[in-house]
Amino acid sequence: LVTRLPIDGSDKEWVLINIHLAAFDGGSKVRRRQLEAVLSYAIAQYDKGDHVIVGGDWNLEFVKSPFPHKTAAKYLFWIHPFPHELVPKGWNLAFDESVPSVRTVHKPYEPGSNYVAIIDGYLSSPNVVVEDVAALETAFENTDHQPVLARFTAHQ
């Protein structure tokens, strides 16, 4: 989903791209193609001078999960690392490393038992400043994800 917002006093726009990449594709091949397409679109918008933020469920681990778990490997088939080498120079990834944003769904949530990971966050163009990013700890009360909030400003 692409949302465009005008920037006061400018012919440029905020281009907000909300994504949800594939989750259960073998070897994350579909995710990689989706990511490449999203990056291509985002770069084209930035090259026009717009301020670009891509956010959502990447279904790729930004960092290897540091959180303890007891989940069997057979339930982790969908976990793949985020290909950081694809991020264009000068672009910024923004995610909260202290709070997991997703959990496995093979059973009800039990802290320390379910595998949890950080797959939700943002990518912003070089003309955007990441002021703050924070995942909200909800103990996965309503879903298998936890919200990730961020605040951005335009780089002057």
Coordinates of N, CA and C in Angstrom, one line a residue:
L1 N 0.9 -1.2 0.0 CA 0.0 0.0 0.0 C 0.9 1.2 0.0
V2 N 0.7 2.1 -1.0 CA 1.5 3.3 -1.0 C 0.6 4.5 -0.7
T3 N 1.0 5.3 0.3 CA 0.3 6.5 0.6 C 1.2 7.7 0.4
R4 N 0.7 8.7 -0.3 CA 1.5 9.9 -0.6 C 0.9 11.1 0.2
L5 N 1.8 11.8 0.9 CA 1.3 13.0 1.6 C 2.2 14.2 1.2
P6 N 1.5 15.3 1.0 CA 2.2 16.5 0.5 C 3.1 17.1 1.6
I7 N 4.2 17.7 1.2 CA 5.1 18.4 2.2 C 4.8 19.9 2.0
D8 N 4.4 20.5 3.0 CA 4.0 21.9 2.9 C 5.2 22.8 2.3
G9 N 4.8 23.6 1.4 CA 5.8 24.5 0.8 C 6.7 23.8 -0.2
S10 N 6.4 22.6 -0.6 CA 7.3 21.9 -1.5 C 6.5 21.1 -2.6
D11 N 7.2 20.8 -3.6 CA 6.5 20.0 -4.7 C 6.9 18.5 -4.4
K12 N 7.6 18.2 -3.3 CA 7.9 16.9 -3.0 C 6.9 16.3 -2.0
E13 N 6.9 15.0 -1.9 CA 5.9 14.3 -1.0 C 6.6 13.3 -0.1
W14 N 5.9 13.0 1.0 CA 6.2 11.8 1.8 C 5.6 10.6 1.0
V15 N 6.4 9.6 0.8 CA 5.9 8.4 0.2 C 6.0 7.3 1.2
L16 N 4.9 6.8 1.7 CA 4.8 5.8 2.8 C 4.4 4.5 2.2
I17 N 5.2 3.5 2.3 CA 5.0 2.2 1.7 C 4.8 1.2 2.8
N18 N 3.6 0.6 2.9 CA 3.2 -0.4 3.9 C 3.4 -1.7 3.3
I19 N 4.2 -2.6 3.8 CA 4.4 -3.9 3.2 C 4.1 -5.1 4.1
H20 N 3.9 -6.2 3.5 CA 3.7 -7.5 4.2 C 4.3 -8.5 3.2
L21 N 5.6 -8.8 3.4 CA 6.2 -9.8 2.4 C 5.7 -11.2 2.7
A22 N 5.9 -12.1 1.8 CA 5.5 -13.5 1.9 C 6.1 -14.1 3.1
A23 N 5.5 -15.1 3.7 CA 6.0 -15.7 4.9 C 6.4 -17.1 4.7
F24 N 5.7 -17.9 4.0 CA 6.0 -19.3 4.0 C 6.4 -19.9 2.6
D25 N 7.2 -19.0 1.9 CA 7.8 -19.4 0.7 C 9.1 -20.2 0.9
G26 N 9.3 -21.3 0.2 CA 10.5 -22.1 0.4 C 11.7 -21.3 0.1
G27 N 12.6 -21.3 1.1 CA 13.9 -20.7 1.0 C 13.9 -19.2 0.9
S28 N 12.8 -18.6 1.1 CA 12.5 -17.1 1.1 C 12.8 -16.5 -0.3
K29 N 12.6 -17.3 -1.4 CA 12.8 -16.8 -2.7 C 11.8 -15.7 -3.2
V30 N 10.6 -16.0 -2.8 CA 9.5 -15.0 -3.2 C 9.7 -13.7 -2.4
R31 N 10.1 -13.8 -1.1 CA 10.3 -12.7 -0.3 C 11.5 -11.8 -0.9
R32 N 12.5 -12.5 -1.3 CA 13.6 -11.7 -1.9 C 13.2 -11.0 -3.1
R33 N 12.4 -11.6 -4.0 CA 12.0 -10.9 -5.2 C 11.0 -9.8 -4.8
Q34 N 10.2 -10.0 -3.8 CA 9.3 -8.9 -3.4 C 10.1 -7.8 -2.8
L35 N 11.1 -8.1 -2.0 CA 12.0 -7.1 -1.4 C 12.7 -6.3 -2.5
E36 N 13.2 -7.0 -3.5 CA 13.9 -6.3 -4.6 C 13.0 -5.3 -5.3
A37 N 11.7 -5.8 -5.5 CA 10.8 -4.9 -6.2 C 10.4 -3.7 -5.4
V38 N 10.2 -3.9 -4.1 CA 9.9 -2.8 -3.2 C 11.1 -1.8 -3.1
L39 N 12.3 -2.3 -3.0 CA 13.5 -1.4 -3.0 C 13.6 -0.6 -4.3
S40 N 13.3 -1.3 -5.4 CA 13.4 -0.6 -6.7 C 12.4 0.6 -6.8
Y41 N 11.2 0.3 -6.3 CA 10.2 1.3 -6.3 C 10.5 2.5 -5.4
A42 N 11.0 2.1 -4.2 CA 11.4 3.1 -3.2 C 12.5 4.0 -3.7
I43 N 13.5 3.4 -4.3 CA 14.6 4.2 -4.8 C 14.2 5.1 -5.9
A44 N 13.3 4.7 -6.8 CA 12.8 5.5 -7.8 C 12.0 6.7 -7.2
Q45 N 11.3 6.5 -6.2 CA 10.6 7.7 -5.5 C 11.6 8.6 -4.9
Y46 N 12.6 8.1 -4.2 CA 13.7 8.9 -3.6 C 14.4 9.7 -4.7
D47 N 14.7 9.0 -5.8 CA 15.4 9.7 -6.9 C 14.6 10.9 -7.5
K48 N 13.3 10.9 -7.3 CA 12.5 12.0 -7.7 C 12.5 13.2 -6.7
G49 N 13.2 12.9 -5.5 CA 13.3 13.9 -4.5 C 12.3 13.7 -3.3
D50 N 11.5 12.7 -3.4 CA 10.6 12.4 -2.3 C 11.2 11.8 -1.1
H51 N 10.5 11.9 0.0 CA 10.9 11.3 1.3 C 10.2 10.0 1.5
V52 N 11.0 8.9 1.6 CA 10.4 7.6 1.5 C 10.6 6.8 2.8
I53 N 9.5 6.2 3.2 CA 9.5 5.3 4.4 C 8.8 4.0 4.0
V54 N 9.5 2.9 4.2 CA 8.9 1.6 3.9 C 8.8 0.9 5.3
G55 N 7.6 0.5 5.6 CA 7.4 -0.1 6.9 C 6.4 -1.3 6.9
G56 N 6.6 -2.2 7.9 CA 5.6 -3.3 8.0 C 6.3 -4.6 8.4
D57 N 5.6 -5.6 8.0 CA 6.1 -7.0 8.3 C 6.9 -7.5 7.1
W58 N 8.2 -7.5 7.3 CA 9.2 -7.9 6.3 C 9.3 -9.4 6.2
N59 N 8.9 -10.1 7.2 CA 9.0 -11.6 7.3 C 10.4 -12.0 7.0
L60 N 11.4 -11.2 7.4 CA 12.8 -11.5 7.4 C 13.4 -10.9 8.7
E61 N 14.2 -11.7 9.3 CA 14.8 -11.3 10.6 C 15.9 -10.2 10.4
F62 N 15.6 -9.1 11.0 CA 16.6 -8.0 11.0 C 17.9 -8.4 11.7
V63 N 17.8 -9.0 12.8 CA 18.9 -9.6 13.6 C 18.6 -11.0 14.1
K64 N 19.6 -11.8 14.3 CA 19.3 -13.1 14.8 C 18.7 -13.0 16.2
S65 N 17.6 -13.7 16.4 CA 16.9 -13.6 17.7 C 17.8 -13.8 18.9
P66 N 17.9 -12.8 19.8 CA 18.7 -13.1 21.0 C 17.8 -13.6 22.2
F67 N 16.5 -13.9 21.9 CA 15.6 -14.2 23.0 C 15.6 -15.7 23.2
P68 N 15.5 -16.2 24.4 CA 15.5 -17.6 24.7 C 14.2 -18.2 24.2
H69 N 14.3 -19.5 23.8 CA 13.0 -20.2 23.4 C 13.3 -21.7 23.5
K70 N 12.2 -22.5 23.4 CA 12.2 -23.9 23.4 C 11.5 -24.5 22.1
T71 N 11.4 -23.7 21.1 CA 10.7 -24.1 19.9 C 11.6 -25.1 19.1
A72 N 11.0 -26.2 18.7 CA 11.7 -27.2 17.8 C 12.0 -26.6 16.4
A73 N 13.1 -27.0 15.9 CA 13.5 -26.5 14.6 C 12.4 -26.7 13.5
K74 N 11.6 -27.7 13.6 CA 10.6 -27.9 12.5 C 9.6 -26.8 12.4
Y75 N 9.5 -26.0 13.5 CA 8.5 -24.8 13.4 C 9.2 -23.5 13.0
L76 N 10.5 -23.6 12.7 CA 11.2 -22.4 12.3 C 11.6 -22.3 10.8
F77 N 10.9 -23.1 10.0 CA 11.2 -23.2 8.6 C 11.1 -21.9 7.9
W78 N 10.2 -21.0 8.4 CA 9.9 -19.8 7.7 C 10.9 -18.6 8.1
I79 N 11.7 -18.9 9.1 CA 12.6 -17.8 9.5 C 13.9 -17.8 8.6
H80 N 14.1 -16.6 8.1 CA 15.3 -16.3 7.2 C 15.8 -14.9 7.5
P81 N 17.1 -14.8 7.4 CA 17.7 -13.5 7.7 C 17.4 -12.4 6.6
F82 N 17.3 -11.2 7.1 CA 17.1 -10.0 6.2 C 18.4 -9.9 5.4
P83 N 18.4 -9.7 4.1 CA 19.6 -9.5 3.3 C 20.1 -8.1 3.4
H84 N 20.8 -7.7 4.4 CA 21.2 -6.3 4.6 C 22.0 -5.8 3.4
E85 N 22.7 -6.7 2.7 CA 23.5 -6.2 1.5 C 22.6 -5.6 0.4
L86 N 21.3 -5.8 0.5 CA 20.4 -5.2 -0.5 C 20.0 -3.7 -0.2
V87 N 20.3 -3.3 1.1 CA 19.9 -2.0 1.5 C 20.8 -1.0 0.8
P88 N 20.3 0.0 0.1 CA 21.1 1.0 -0.6 C 21.9 1.8 0.4
K89 N 23.1 2.2 0.0 CA 24.0 3.0 0.8 C 23.2 4.3 1.2
G90 N 23.3 4.7 2.4 CA 22.6 5.9 2.9 C 21.2 5.7 3.4
W91 N 20.6 4.6 3.1 CA 19.3 4.3 3.6 C 19.4 3.7 5.0
N92 N 18.3 3.9 5.8 CA 18.4 3.5 7.2 C 17.3 2.5 7.6
L93 N 17.7 1.4 8.2 CA 16.8 0.4 8.8 C 16.5 0.9 10.2
A94 N 15.3 0.8 10.6 CA 14.9 1.2 11.9 C 14.0 0.1 12.5
F95 N 14.5 -0.5 13.6 CA 13.7 -1.5 14.3 C 14.2 -1.5 15.8
D96 N 13.4 -2.1 16.7 CA 13.7 -2.1 18.1 C 14.3 -3.5 18.4
E97 N 15.6 -3.5 18.8 CA 16.3 -4.8 19.1 C 15.9 -5.3 20.5
S98 N 15.2 -4.6 21.3 CA 15.0 -5.0 22.7 C 13.7 -5.7 22.9
V99 N 12.8 -5.6 21.9 CA 11.4 -6.2 22.1 C 11.1 -7.0 20.8
P100 N 10.8 -8.3 20.9 CA 10.5 -9.0 19.7 C 9.2 -8.5 19.1
S101 N 9.1 -8.6 17.7 CA 7.9 -8.1 17.1 C 7.0 -9.3 16.5
V102 N 7.5 -10.5 16.6 CA 6.7 -11.6 16.1 C 7.0 -12.9 16.9
R103 N 6.0 -13.8 16.9 CA 6.2 -15.1 17.6 C 5.7 -16.2 16.7
T104 N 6.2 -17.4 17.1 CA 5.7 -18.6 16.4 C 4.2 -18.8 16.8
V105 N 3.5 -19.5 15.9 CA 2.1 -19.7 16.1 C 1.7 -21.2 16.2
H106 N 2.7 -22.0 16.4 CA 2.4 -23.5 16.5 C 1.7 -23.8 17.8
K107 N 1.7 -22.9 18.8 CA 1.0 -23.1 20.1 C 0.7 -21.7 20.7
P108 N -0.1 -21.6 21.7 CA -0.4 -20.4 22.3 C 0.9 -19.8 22.9
Y109 N 1.0 -18.5 23.0 CA 2.2 -17.8 23.5 C 2.6 -18.2 24.9
E110 N 3.8 -18.6 25.1 CA 4.4 -18.8 26.4 C 5.8 -18.1 26.4
P111 N 6.0 -17.1 27.2 CA 7.3 -16.4 27.2 C 8.4 -17.4 27.5
G112 N 9.5 -17.3 26.7 CA 10.6 -18.2 26.9 C 10.5 -19.5 26.3
S113 N 9.3 -19.8 25.7 CA 9.0 -21.1 25.0 C 8.9 -20.9 23.5
N114 N 8.0 -20.0 23.1 CA 7.8 -19.7 21.7 C 9.1 -19.0 21.2
Y115 N 9.4 -19.3 19.9 CA 10.5 -18.5 19.2 C 9.9 -17.1 18.9
V116 N 10.6 -16.1 19.2 CA 10.2 -14.7 18.9 C 11.4 -14.1 18.1
A117 N 11.0 -13.1 17.3 CA 12.0 -12.5 16.4 C 11.7 -11.1 16.1
I118 N 12.6 -10.4 15.5 CA 12.4 -9.0 15.1 C 12.3 -9.0 13.6
I119 N 11.1 -8.9 13.1 CA 10.9 -8.8 11.6 C 10.0 -7.6 11.2
D120 N 9.6 -6.8 12.1 CA 8.8 -5.6 11.8 C 9.6 -4.4 12.1
G121 N 9.5 -3.5 11.1 CA 10.3 -2.2 11.3 C 10.2 -1.4 10.0
Y122 N 11.2 -0.5 9.8 CA 11.1 0.5 8.8 C 12.4 0.6 8.0
L123 N 12.3 1.1 6.8 CA 13.5 1.4 6.0 C 13.2 2.8 5.5
S124 N 14.1 3.8 5.6 CA 13.9 5.1 5.2 C 15.0 5.6 4.3
S125 N 14.6 6.5 3.4 CA 15.6 7.1 2.4 C 16.5 8.0 3.2
P126 N 17.7 8.4 2.5 CA 18.7 9.2 3.1 C 18.2 10.6 3.5
N127 N 17.1 11.1 2.9 CA 16.6 12.4 3.3 C 15.6 12.4 4.4
V128 N 15.5 11.2 5.1 CA 14.6 11.1 6.3 C 15.4 10.8 7.5
V129 N 15.1 11.5 8.6 CA 15.8 11.2 9.9 C 14.9 10.4 10.7
V130 N 15.4 9.3 11.3 CA 14.7 8.4 12.2 C 14.9 9.0 13.6
E131 N 13.8 9.6 14.1 CA 13.9 10.2 15.4 C 13.8 9.2 16.6
D132 N 12.9 8.2 16.3 CA 12.7 7.2 17.4 C 12.0 6.0 16.8
V133 N 12.3 4.8 17.3 CA 11.6 3.6 17.0 C 11.5 2.7 18.2
A134 N 10.3 2.1 18.4 CA 10.0 1.3 19.6 C 9.0 0.3 19.4
A135 N 9.3 -0.9 19.7 CA 8.2 -2.0 19.7 C 7.5 -2.0 21.0
L136 N 6.2 -2.2 21.0 CA 5.4 -2.1 22.2 C 5.2 -3.6 22.7
E137 N 5.6 -3.8 24.0 CA 5.5 -5.1 24.6 C 4.0 -5.3 25.0
T138 N 3.3 -6.2 24.3 CA 1.9 -6.5 24.6 C 1.7 -7.9 25.0
A139 N 2.8 -8.7 25.1 CA 2.8 -10.1 25.3 C 1.9 -10.8 24.3
F140 N 1.9 -10.3 23.1 CA 1.2 -10.8 21.9 C -0.2 -11.1 22.3
E141 N -0.8 -10.1 23.0 CA -2.2 -10.3 23.5 C -3.2 -10.5 22.4
N142 N -3.1 -9.8 21.2 CA -4.2 -9.8 20.2 C -3.8 -10.5 18.9
T143 N -2.5 -10.8 18.7 CA -2.0 -11.3 17.5 C -0.6 -11.9 17.6
D144 N -0.1 -12.4 16.5 CA 1.3 -13.0 16.6 C 2.3 -11.9 16.4
H145 N 1.9 -10.6 16.3 CA 2.9 -9.5 16.1 C 2.7 -8.5 17.3
Q146 N 3.7 -7.7 17.5 CA 3.6 -6.6 18.4 C 3.8 -5.3 17.6
P147 N 3.1 -4.2 18.0 CA 3.3 -3.0 17.2 C 4.7 -2.4 17.3
V148 N 5.1 -1.8 16.2 CA 6.4 -1.0 16.2 C 6.1 0.4 15.8
L149 N 6.3 1.3 16.7 CA 6.1 2.7 16.4 C 7.4 3.4 16.0
A150 N 7.3 4.4 15.2 CA 8.4 5.2 14.8 C 8.0 6.7 14.6
R151 N 9.0 7.5 14.7 CA 8.8 8.9 14.4 C 9.9 9.4 13.5
F152 N 9.6 10.0 12.4 CA 10.5 10.5 11.4 C 10.3 12.0 11.1
T153 N 11.4 12.6 10.7 CA 11.3 13.9 10.2 C 12.1 14.0 8.9
A154 N 11.8 15.1 8.1 CA 12.5 15.3 6.8 C 13.9 15.9 7.1
H155 N 14.9 15.3 6.5 CA 16.3 15.8 6.6 C 16.3 17.1 5.8
Q156 N 16.8 18.2 6.4 CA 16.9 19.5 5.7 C 18.2 19.7 5.0

